[in-house]
mmCIF file of C-alpha atoms and ligand atoms in Angstrom:
data_model
loop_
_atom_site.group_PDB
_atom_site.id
_atom_site.type_symbol
_atom_site.label_atom_id
_atom_site.label_comp_id
_atom_site.label_asym_id
_atom_site.label_seq_id
_atom_site.Cartn_x
_atom_site.Cartn_y
_atom_site.Cartn_z
ATOM 1 C CA MET A 550 -20.899 9.249 -8.001
ATOM 2 C CA SER A 551 -21.715 8.929 -4.307
ATOM 3 C CA VAL A 552 -24.500 6.439 -3.608
ATOM 4 C CA PRO A 553 -25.972 5.857 -0.131
ATOM 5 C CA PRO A 554 -25.356 2.341 1.182
ATOM 6 C CA VAL A 555 -28.109 -0.225 0.656
ATOM 7 C CA ALA A 556 -28.924 -0.334 4.394
ATOM 8 C CA GLN A 557 -30.026 3.336 4.204
ATOM 9 C CA ARG A 558 -32.284 2.751 1.226
ATOM 10 C CA ALA A 559 -34.763 0.076 2.328
ATOM 11 C CA ASP A 560 -38.404 1.181 2.135
ATOM 12 C CA SER A 561 -40.676 1.647 5.145
ATOM 13 C CA THR A 562 -41.348 -2.110 5.341
ATOM 14 C CA ASN A 563 -37.587 -2.735 5.365
ATOM 15 C CA GLN A 564 -37.939 -4.587 2.050
ATOM 16 C CA LEU A 565 -35.167 -4.122 -0.486
ATOM 17 C CA SER A 566 -36.132 -3.527 -4.104
ATOM 18 C CA PRO A 567 -34.793 -6.158 -6.580
ATOM 19 C CA GLU A 568 -32.033 -3.707 -7.628
ATOM 20 C CA LEU A 569 -30.954 -3.142 -4.031
ATOM 21 C CA GLN A 570 -31.015 -6.885 -3.368
ATOM 22 C CA LEU A 571 -28.523 -7.320 -6.204
ATOM 23 C CA ILE A 572 -26.249 -4.612 -4.763
ATOM 24 C CA ALA A 573 -26.504 -6.214 -1.302
ATOM 25 C CA GLU A 574 -25.638 -9.635 -2.810
ATOM 26 C CA ILE A 575 -22.591 -8.251 -4.647
ATOM 27 C CA THR A 576 -21.372 -6.378 -1.556
ATOM 28 C CA ALA A 577 -21.747 -9.452 0.659
ATOM 29 C CA GLY A 578 -19.725 -11.499 -1.855
ATOM 30 C CA LEU A 579 -16.928 -8.940 -1.873
ATOM 31 C CA ASN A 580 -16.807 -9.014 1.937
ATOM 32 C CA ALA A 581 -16.346 -12.800 2.045
ATOM 33 C CA GLN A 582 -12.931 -14.221 2.860
ATOM 34 C CA GLN A 583 -12.634 -15.561 -0.705
ATOM 35 C CA LYS A 584 -14.154 -12.644 -2.602
ATOM 36 C CA ILE A 585 -16.858 -13.766 -4.998
ATOM 37 C CA ILE A 586 -19.173 -12.273 -7.633
ATOM 38 C CA SER A 587 -21.903 -14.631 -8.892
ATOM 39 C CA SER A 588 -21.546 -15.747 -12.515
ATOM 40 C CA LYS A 589 -25.091 -14.508 -13.170
ATOM 41 C CA PHE A 590 -23.596 -10.978 -13.298
ATOM 42 C CA PHE A 591 -21.651 -11.861 -16.489
ATOM 43 C CA TYR A 592 -24.739 -11.393 -18.580
ATOM 44 C CA ASP A 593 -25.465 -7.772 -19.369
ATOM 45 C CA SER A 594 -25.889 -7.211 -23.117
ATOM 46 C CA VAL A 595 -22.098 -6.873 -23.627
ATOM 47 C CA GLY A 596 -21.546 -10.111 -21.661
ATOM 48 C CA SER A 597 -24.226 -11.954 -23.646
ATOM 49 C CA ASP A 598 -22.575 -10.854 -26.916
ATOM 50 C CA LEU A 599 -19.154 -11.898 -25.606
ATOM 51 C CA PHE A 600 -20.566 -15.314 -24.678
ATOM 52 C CA ASP A 601 -21.799 -15.680 -28.269
ATOM 53 C CA GLN A 602 -18.218 -14.901 -29.412
ATOM 54 C CA ILE A 603 -16.865 -17.570 -27.029
ATOM 55 C CA CYS A 604 -19.177 -20.057 -28.726
ATOM 56 C CA ASP A 605 -17.405 -19.350 -32.035
ATOM 57 C CA LEU A 606 -13.936 -20.086 -30.594
ATOM 58 C CA PRO A 607 -12.265 -23.287 -31.816
ATOM 59 C CA GLU A 608 -10.984 -23.951 -28.265
ATOM 60 C CA TYR A 609 -14.456 -23.759 -26.672
ATOM 61 C CA TYR A 610 -15.360 -27.409 -27.342
ATOM 62 C CA PRO A 611 -18.476 -27.587 -25.051
ATOM 63 C CA TYR A 612 -20.548 -25.412 -27.360
ATOM 64 C CA LEU A 613 -19.237 -26.825 -30.651
ATOM 65 C CA THR A 614 -19.498 -30.435 -29.493
ATOM 66 C CA GLU A 615 -23.035 -30.120 -28.156
ATOM 67 C CA MET A 616 -24.125 -28.236 -31.298
ATOM 68 C CA ASN A 617 -22.792 -31.111 -33.403
ATOM 69 C CA MET A 618 -24.673 -33.652 -31.271
ATOM 70 C CA LEU A 619 -28.030 -31.849 -31.265
ATOM 71 C CA PRO A 620 -29.312 -32.635 -34.807
ATOM 72 C CA HIS A 621 -28.911 -36.359 -34.120
ATOM 73 C CA ILE A 622 -30.488 -36.040 -30.648
ATOM 74 C CA ALA A 623 -33.377 -33.993 -32.077
ATOM 75 C CA SER A 624 -33.960 -36.648 -34.728
ATOM 76 C CA ASP A 625 -34.086 -39.376 -32.020
ATOM 77 C CA LEU A 626 -36.520 -37.277 -29.981
ATOM 78 C CA SER A 627 -38.736 -36.621 -32.987
ATOM 79 C CA GLN A 628 -39.400 -40.391 -33.010
ATOM 80 C CA SER A 629 -40.018 -40.796 -29.285
ATOM 81 C CA ILE A 630 -41.979 -37.610 -28.479
ATOM 82 C CA VAL A 631 -45.469 -38.334 -29.747
ATOM 83 C CA GLN A 632 -47.500 -35.930 -27.592
ATOM 84 C CA PRO A 633 -47.592 -32.086 -27.910
ATOM 85 C CA VAL A 634 -44.905 -30.538 -25.717
ATOM 86 C CA GLU A 635 -43.891 -27.191 -24.316
ATOM 87 C CA LEU A 636 -40.118 -26.661 -24.425
ATOM 88 C CA VAL A 637 -38.816 -24.718 -21.407
ATOM 89 C CA GLU A 638 -35.167 -23.637 -21.656
ATOM 90 C CA PHE A 639 -33.404 -22.422 -18.509
ATOM 91 C CA GLY A 640 -30.697 -19.831 -19.344
ATOM 92 C CA ALA A 641 -31.768 -19.677 -22.960
ATOM 93 C CA GLY A 642 -29.306 -17.035 -24.261
ATOM 94 C CA SER A 643 -29.534 -16.549 -28.024
ATOM 95 C CA LEU A 644 -31.941 -19.511 -28.521
ATOM 96 C CA THR A 645 -29.581 -21.091 -31.070
ATOM 97 C CA LYS A 646 -29.995 -24.621 -29.719
ATOM 98 C CA ILE A 647 -33.791 -24.360 -29.469
ATOM 99 C CA ARG A 648 -33.859 -23.806 -33.241
ATOM 100 C CA ILE A 649 -32.198 -27.174 -33.876
ATOM 101 C CA LEU A 650 -34.857 -28.907 -31.747
ATOM 102 C CA LEU A 651 -37.676 -27.016 -33.483
ATOM 103 C CA GLU A 652 -36.422 -28.109 -36.902
ATOM 104 C CA SER A 653 -36.921 -31.805 -36.036
ATOM 105 C CA ILE A 654 -39.400 -32.139 -33.200
ATOM 106 C CA LYS A 655 -42.697 -31.090 -34.708
ATOM 107 C CA MET A 656 -44.534 -31.851 -31.451
ATOM 108 C CA ILE A 657 -43.037 -28.695 -29.853
ATOM 109 C CA LYS A 658 -46.042 -26.374 -29.842
ATOM 110 C CA SER A 659 -44.830 -23.806 -27.356
ATOM 111 C CA VAL A 660 -41.434 -22.460 -26.243
ATOM 112 C CA VAL A 661 -40.744 -20.786 -22.892
ATOM 113 C CA PRO A 662 -37.182 -19.422 -22.837
ATOM 114 C CA ILE A 663 -36.038 -18.231 -19.391
ATOM 115 C CA ASP A 664 -33.072 -15.883 -18.949
ATOM 116 C CA ILE A 665 -31.785 -13.152 -16.689
ATOM 117 C CA ALA A 666 -30.455 -11.029 -19.604
ATOM 118 C CA HIS A 667 -33.659 -9.167 -20.401
ATOM 119 C CA SER A 668 -32.998 -7.258 -23.631
ATOM 120 C CA HIS A 669 -30.856 -10.022 -25.169
ATOM 121 C CA LEU A 670 -33.618 -12.587 -24.553
ATOM 122 C CA GLN A 671 -36.365 -10.276 -25.808
ATOM 123 C CA ARG A 672 -34.506 -9.751 -29.117
ATOM 124 C CA ALA A 673 -33.830 -13.468 -29.522
ATOM 125 C CA ALA A 674 -37.450 -14.384 -28.646
ATOM 126 C CA ASP A 675 -38.846 -11.847 -31.141
ATOM 127 C CA LYS A 676 -36.657 -13.335 -33.899
ATOM 128 C CA LEU A 677 -37.646 -16.897 -32.978
ATOM 129 C CA SER A 678 -41.313 -15.971 -33.009
ATOM 130 C CA ALA A 679 -40.964 -14.375 -36.458
ATOM 131 C CA ASP A 680 -39.140 -17.441 -37.836
ATOM 132 C CA TYR A 681 -41.550 -20.007 -36.308
ATOM 133 C CA PRO A 682 -44.961 -18.285 -36.438
ATOM 134 C CA HIS A 683 -46.821 -21.537 -35.668
ATOM 135 C CA VAL A 684 -44.954 -21.920 -32.328
ATOM 136 C CA ASN A 685 -46.059 -19.964 -29.287
ATOM 137 C CA VAL A 686 -43.005 -18.138 -27.810
ATOM 138 C CA ALA A 687 -43.457 -16.863 -24.249
ATOM 139 C CA PRO A 688 -40.180 -15.628 -22.664
ATOM 140 C CA ILE A 689 -39.751 -15.309 -18.903
ATOM 141 C CA PHE A 690 -37.199 -12.858 -17.517
ATOM 142 C CA ALA A 691 -36.093 -14.420 -14.254
ATOM 143 C CA ASP A 692 -33.202 -15.660 -12.154
ATOM 144 C CA PHE A 693 -33.365 -19.438 -12.479
ATOM 145 C CA THR A 694 -31.470 -19.945 -9.221
ATOM 146 C CA GLN A 695 -34.772 -18.903 -7.588
ATOM 147 C CA PRO A 696 -37.951 -20.977 -8.044
ATOM 148 C CA VAL A 697 -39.543 -19.965 -11.390
ATOM 149 C CA SER A 698 -43.292 -20.261 -11.901
ATOM 150 C CA LEU A 699 -44.497 -21.353 -15.344
ATOM 151 C CA GLN A 700 -48.065 -20.411 -14.438
ATOM 152 C CA ASN A 701 -49.947 -18.553 -17.178
ATOM 153 C CA LYS A 702 -47.031 -18.892 -19.578
ATOM 154 C CA GLY A 703 -47.252 -20.642 -22.903
ATOM 155 C CA LYS A 704 -50.341 -21.697 -24.801
ATOM 156 C CA ASN A 705 -52.846 -24.166 -23.310
ATOM 157 C CA GLN A 706 -49.987 -24.991 -21.019
ATOM 158 C CA ASP A 707 -51.995 -27.427 -18.917
ATOM 159 C CA GLU A 708 -52.427 -29.748 -21.927
ATOM 160 C CA LEU A 709 -48.794 -29.709 -22.955
ATOM 161 C CA VAL A 710 -46.191 -32.037 -21.506
ATOM 162 C CA LYS A 711 -43.196 -30.006 -20.340
ATOM 163 C CA LEU A 712 -39.822 -30.740 -21.903
ATOM 164 C CA GLY A 713 -37.158 -28.892 -19.895
ATOM 165 C CA PHE A 714 -33.965 -27.997 -21.752
ATOM 166 C CA PHE A 715 -30.750 -27.128 -19.909
ATOM 167 C CA PRO A 716 -27.889 -27.310 -22.427
ATOM 168 C CA GLY A 717 -24.374 -25.881 -22.420
ATOM 169 C CA SER A 718 -23.418 -27.593 -19.148
ATOM 170 C CA THR A 719 -24.804 -24.607 -17.269
ATOM 171 C CA ILE A 720 -25.534 -27.163 -14.494
ATOM 172 C CA GLY A 721 -21.728 -27.134 -14.037
ATOM 173 C CA ASN A 722 -21.918 -23.578 -12.716
ATOM 174 C CA PHE A 723 -23.589 -24.914 -9.555
ATOM 175 C CA ASN A 724 -21.825 -26.701 -6.714
ATOM 176 C CA ARG A 725 -22.995 -30.308 -6.131
ATOM 177 C CA ASP A 726 -25.469 -29.399 -3.370
ATOM 178 C CA PHE A 727 -27.135 -26.695 -5.406
ATOM 179 C CA ALA A 728 -27.081 -28.852 -8.571
ATOM 180 C CA LEU A 729 -29.114 -31.425 -6.617
ATOM 181 C CA THR A 730 -31.529 -28.774 -5.299
ATOM 182 C CA PHE A 731 -31.889 -27.319 -8.790
ATOM 183 C CA LEU A 732 -32.648 -30.721 -10.392
ATOM 184 C CA GLN A 733 -35.198 -31.449 -7.636
ATOM 185 C CA ARG A 734 -36.806 -28.069 -8.285
ATOM 186 C CA LEU A 735 -36.966 -28.713 -12.041
ATOM 187 C CA ARG A 736 -38.626 -32.065 -11.326
ATOM 188 C CA LYS A 737 -41.348 -30.153 -9.450
ATOM 189 C CA THR A 738 -41.632 -27.305 -11.973
ATOM 190 C CA LEU A 739 -41.883 -29.623 -14.993
ATOM 191 C CA GLY A 740 -44.432 -31.882 -13.278
ATOM 192 C CA ASP A 741 -45.034 -35.637 -13.065
ATOM 193 C CA SER A 742 -45.124 -36.081 -16.846
ATOM 194 C CA GLY A 743 -42.120 -33.776 -17.378
ATOM 195 C CA MET A 744 -38.886 -34.553 -19.182
ATOM 196 C CA LEU A 745 -35.497 -32.876 -19.053
ATOM 197 C CA LEU A 746 -32.900 -32.752 -21.840
ATOM 198 C CA ILE A 747 -29.640 -31.685 -20.215
ATOM 199 C CA GLY A 748 -26.116 -31.172 -21.574
ATOM 200 C CA VAL A 749 -23.283 -31.944 -19.164
ATOM 201 C CA ASP A 750 -19.561 -31.450 -19.738
ATOM 202 C CA THR A 751 -17.269 -34.379 -18.947
ATOM 203 C CA LYS A 752 -13.892 -34.771 -17.244
ATOM 204 C CA LYS A 753 -11.085 -34.830 -19.799
ATOM 205 C CA SER A 754 -7.444 -33.914 -20.433
ATOM 206 C CA LEU A 755 -6.127 -30.927 -18.511
ATOM 207 C CA HIS A 756 -4.774 -29.428 -21.698
ATOM 208 C CA THR A 757 -8.164 -29.429 -23.456
ATOM 209 C CA LEU A 758 -9.883 -27.993 -20.383
ATOM 210 C CA HIS A 759 -7.246 -25.305 -19.928
ATOM 211 C CA GLN A 760 -7.374 -24.162 -23.566
ATOM 212 C CA ALA A 761 -11.181 -23.927 -23.482
ATOM 213 C CA TYR A 762 -11.106 -21.287 -20.737
ATOM 214 C CA ASN A 763 -7.856 -19.568 -21.821
ATOM 215 C CA ASP A 764 -8.439 -18.969 -25.524
ATOM 216 C CA SER A 765 -5.690 -17.438 -27.615
ATOM 217 C CA ALA A 766 -7.884 -14.541 -28.807
ATOM 218 C CA GLY A 767 -8.512 -13.462 -25.193
ATOM 219 C CA VAL A 768 -12.320 -13.435 -25.541
ATOM 220 C CA THR A 769 -12.875 -15.408 -22.313
ATOM 221 C CA ALA A 770 -10.628 -12.914 -20.502
ATOM 222 C CA LYS A 771 -12.765 -10.039 -21.827
ATOM 223 C CA PHE A 772 -15.940 -11.899 -20.809
ATOM 224 C CA ASN A 773 -14.583 -12.434 -17.300
ATOM 225 C CA LEU A 774 -13.467 -8.796 -16.882
ATOM 226 C CA ASN A 775 -16.791 -7.520 -18.199
ATOM 227 C CA ILE A 776 -18.407 -8.678 -14.939
ATOM 228 C CA LEU A 777 -16.665 -5.729 -13.215
ATOM 229 C CA ARG A 778 -18.066 -3.281 -15.776
ATOM 230 C CA HIS A 779 -21.544 -4.711 -15.211
ATOM 231 C CA VAL A 780 -21.122 -4.489 -11.426
ATOM 232 C CA ASN A 781 -19.949 -0.846 -11.783
ATOM 233 C CA HIS A 782 -23.171 -0.201 -13.706
ATOM 234 C CA ILE A 783 -25.442 -1.924 -11.176
ATOM 235 C CA ALA A 784 -23.786 -0.725 -7.983
ATOM 236 C CA ALA A 785 -22.025 2.530 -9.034
ATOM 237 C CA SER A 786 -18.767 0.948 -7.855
ATOM 238 C CA ASN A 787 -15.389 1.987 -9.250
ATOM 239 C CA PHE A 788 -13.655 -1.210 -10.362
ATOM 240 C CA ASP A 789 -10.804 -0.362 -12.750
ATOM 241 C CA LEU A 790 -10.839 -3.180 -15.341
ATOM 242 C CA ASP A 791 -7.161 -2.539 -16.155
ATOM 243 C CA ALA A 792 -6.210 -3.319 -12.561
ATOM 244 C CA PHE A 793 -7.471 -6.931 -12.755
ATOM 245 C CA GLU A 794 -6.612 -9.905 -14.958
ATOM 246 C CA HIS A 795 -8.297 -13.146 -16.012
ATOM 247 C CA TYR A 796 -7.195 -16.403 -14.382
ATOM 248 C CA ALA A 797 -8.776 -19.803 -15.117
ATOM 249 C CA PHE A 798 -7.534 -23.234 -14.031
ATOM 250 C CA TYR A 799 -8.774 -26.788 -13.428
ATOM 251 C CA ASN A 800 -9.106 -27.647 -9.746
ATOM 252 C CA PRO A 801 -8.827 -31.474 -9.656
ATOM 253 C CA HIS A 802 -9.922 -31.680 -6.010
ATOM 254 C CA PHE A 803 -13.372 -30.314 -6.886
ATOM 255 C CA GLY A 804 -13.410 -31.515 -10.516
ATOM 256 C CA ARG A 805 -14.095 -28.001 -11.751
ATOM 257 C CA ILE A 806 -12.685 -25.149 -13.788
ATOM 258 C CA GLU A 807 -12.457 -22.036 -11.634
ATOM 259 C CA MET A 808 -12.457 -18.549 -13.121
ATOM 260 C CA HIS A 809 -11.063 -15.695 -11.070
ATOM 261 C CA LEU A 810 -10.085 -12.064 -11.515
ATOM 262 C CA VAL A 811 -6.704 -11.308 -9.987
ATOM 263 C CA SER A 812 -5.920 -7.879 -8.572
ATOM 264 C CA LYS A 813 -2.703 -6.772 -10.298
ATOM 265 C CA ILE A 814 -1.929 -4.251 -7.531
ATOM 266 C CA GLU A 815 -2.797 -3.431 -3.947
ATOM 267 C CA GLN A 816 -5.920 -1.285 -4.222
ATOM 268 C CA SER A 817 -9.284 -0.345 -2.716
ATOM 269 C CA VAL A 818 -12.593 -0.431 -4.547
ATOM 270 C CA HIS A 819 -15.597 1.620 -3.457
ATOM 271 C CA ILE A 820 -18.990 -0.015 -3.502
ATOM 272 C CA ASN A 821 -22.196 0.572 -1.599
ATOM 273 C CA GLY A 822 -20.600 3.039 0.854
ATOM 274 C CA GLN A 823 -17.727 0.675 1.626
ATOM 275 C CA SER A 824 -14.085 0.531 0.705
ATOM 276 C CA ILE A 825 -13.078 -3.044 -0.194
ATOM 277 C CA PRO A 826 -9.316 -3.621 0.126
ATOM 278 C CA PHE A 827 -7.472 -5.885 -2.328
ATOM 279 C CA ALA A 828 -3.946 -7.200 -1.779
ATOM 280 C CA GLN A 829 -1.813 -7.603 -4.895
ATOM 281 C CA GLY A 830 -2.587 -11.095 -6.278
ATOM 282 C CA GLU A 831 -5.867 -11.438 -4.344
ATOM 283 C CA THR A 832 -8.704 -12.854 -6.458
ATOM 284 C CA ILE A 833 -12.433 -12.537 -6.975
ATOM 285 C CA HIS A 834 -13.932 -15.952 -7.784
ATOM 286 C CA THR A 835 -16.370 -15.421 -10.666
ATOM 287 C CA GLU A 836 -17.333 -18.856 -11.971
ATOM 288 C CA ASN A 837 -17.115 -22.607 -11.482
ATOM 289 C CA SER A 838 -17.634 -25.151 -14.249
ATOM 290 C CA TYR A 839 -17.947 -28.562 -12.651
ATOM 291 C CA LYS A 840 -17.209 -31.539 -14.918
ATOM 292 C CA TYR A 841 -19.028 -34.860 -14.451
ATOM 293 C CA ARG A 842 -18.273 -38.433 -15.399
ATOM 294 C CA PRO A 843 -21.535 -39.806 -16.868
ATOM 295 C CA ASP A 844 -22.069 -42.131 -13.859
ATOM 296 C CA GLU A 845 -21.590 -39.200 -11.453
ATOM 297 C CA PHE A 846 -24.250 -37.158 -13.221
ATOM 298 C CA ILE A 847 -26.709 -40.061 -13.521
ATOM 299 C CA HIS A 848 -26.361 -40.670 -9.778
ATOM 300 C CA LEU A 849 -27.107 -36.994 -9.074
ATOM 301 C CA ALA A 850 -30.141 -37.007 -11.394
ATOM 302 C CA ARG A 851 -31.516 -40.141 -9.711
ATOM 303 C CA MET A 852 -31.064 -38.612 -6.275
ATOM 304 C CA ALA A 853 -33.123 -35.646 -7.528
ATOM 305 C CA GLY A 854 -35.994 -37.951 -8.514
ATOM 306 C CA TRP A 855 -35.328 -38.305 -12.245
ATOM 307 C CA ARG A 856 -35.165 -41.511 -14.286
ATOM 308 C CA LEU A 857 -32.610 -41.860 -17.069
ATOM 309 C CA GLU A 858 -34.383 -42.462 -20.380
ATOM 310 C CA GLN A 859 -31.584 -41.996 -22.902
ATOM 311 C CA GLN A 860 -27.970 -40.874 -23.048
ATOM 312 C CA TRP A 861 -25.776 -39.563 -25.873
ATOM 313 C CA MET A 862 -21.978 -39.256 -25.730
ATOM 314 C CA ALA A 863 -19.814 -37.251 -28.155
ATOM 315 C CA SER A 864 -16.800 -39.014 -29.656
ATOM 316 C CA ASN A 865 -13.927 -39.347 -27.172
ATOM 317 C CA ASP A 866 -16.519 -38.736 -24.424
ATOM 318 C CA MET A 867 -16.016 -34.992 -24.934
ATOM 319 C CA PHE A 868 -19.578 -34.064 -23.857
ATOM 320 C CA SER A 869 -22.703 -35.848 -22.653
ATOM 321 C CA VAL A 870 -26.428 -35.206 -23.102
ATOM 322 C CA PHE A 871 -29.121 -36.966 -21.057
ATOM 323 C CA LEU A 872 -32.883 -37.304 -21.437
ATOM 324 C CA LEU A 873 -34.483 -37.664 -18.013
ATOM 325 C CA HIS A 874 -38.097 -38.555 -17.266
ATOM 326 C CA ALA A 875 -40.009 -37.600 -14.141
ATOM 327 C CA ASN A 876 -42.166 -40.738 -14.167
ATOM 328 C CA ARG A 877 -40.519 -43.671 -12.452
HETATM 329 C C1 SAM B 507 -23.530 -20.327 -20.800
HETATM 330 S S1 SAM B 507 -24.914 -19.435 -21.445
HETATM 331 C C2 SAM B 507 -25.802 -20.748 -22.232
HETATM 332 C C3 SAM B 507 -26.770 -20.259 -23.293
HETATM 333 C C4 SAM B 507 -27.528 -21.386 -24.017
HETATM 334 N N1 SAM B 507 -28.397 -22.112 -23.112
HETATM 335 C C5 SAM B 507 -26.558 -22.337 -24.665
HETATM 336 O O1 SAM B 507 -26.422 -23.466 -24.181
HETATM 337 O O2 SAM B 507 -25.924 -21.951 -25.651
HETATM 338 C C6 SAM B 507 -25.799 -19.190 -19.970
HETATM 339 C C7 SAM B 507 -27.097 -18.411 -20.145
HETATM 340 O O3 SAM B 507 -27.777 -18.458 -18.889
HETATM 341 C C8 SAM B 507 -28.185 -17.161 -18.522
HETATM 342 N N2 SAM B 507 -28.095 -17.112 -17.063
HETATM 343 C C9 SAM B 507 -26.976 -17.173 -16.290
HETATM 344 N N3 SAM B 507 -27.300 -17.146 -14.995
HETATM 345 C C10 SAM B 507 -28.659 -17.060 -14.952
HETATM 346 C C11 SAM B 507 -29.601 -17.006 -13.889
HETATM 347 N N4 SAM B 507 -29.195 -17.048 -12.607
HETATM 348 N N5 SAM B 507 -30.913 -16.955 -14.198
HETATM 349 C C12 SAM B 507 -31.350 -16.920 -15.506
HETATM 350 N N6 SAM B 507 -30.492 -16.958 -16.555
HETATM 351 C C13 SAM B 507 -29.167 -17.039 -16.279
HETATM 352 C C14 SAM B 507 -27.230 -16.202 -19.198
HETATM 353 O O4 SAM B 507 -27.790 -14.924 -19.412
HETATM 354 C C15 SAM B 507 -26.911 -16.951 -20.492
HETATM 355 O O5 SAM B 507 -27.793 -16.587 -21.507
#
């Protein structure tokens, strides 16, 4: 299919529609010296389902470890949260973790799950609403890397204290500067009485880290490659998924796992009226997962204006969860 380049499709005010902005963002990333596609493009409905499969993998310890910690954390919070709260999850996915909190923390009166994967979130929110009819469920379909307004969402939202929830170490997908900006933004969004429950993956043995992102069943490889299928759908590009392969490694200099897609051959890919050349072995950087020592994360949270209220560590320091308060 031949599609006119984005530059020829702006409207009379020169504004790009949200769809064209996405195409422009993808094209700019592929023109960078280190080619990049943002990890937010993993999550079409196939990608969301593949992520759920990753969560079932024995090697993917971040999900399993945090899931094992949550009942205990929820029980602690059920004692300390004595006022009605609105739970706001950023990047809520299948809402599995929210359910564990709802089982224990009876003061959660309203849930606002935010996600970019529209149909996946709508299905999950409908199910949650059916299973917890006494809880108000008000999903927001938005890109959380942009400021998200909670205005007019949730029930009697002005009376409810906001409890932000950011599990799964999704904070690790941001570089340090943006992680700080994001935490500052959450502090503002959740307000002066707000709290934030956040799951953060820790630094650990190279072997454990490597296995987690290079599972033996090849599901993470499929998840990574699916980003090209999603981009083909959004931008009518012609990535051949068989011409790329998954590559994930720990970069000790940055303290992060990097996921890339490696071009198996010399090739050109057509997108947005351009031909993007790939040398054999050249990569597209698709995701970072920064790992934090607990003291590194606490320092970052403090710089963003949060106060540490409570901290939970999994055995062998495999994963950490923090409760932060906005009030000082
Ligand atoms: C790693 S999954 C975590 C899901 C869930 N919070 C958990 O911990 O199991 C990341 C989720 O964030 C969503 N997501 C990724 N980037 C996003 C963005 N920029 N804005 C909104 N949601 C995003 C994805 O669709 C996905 O559901």
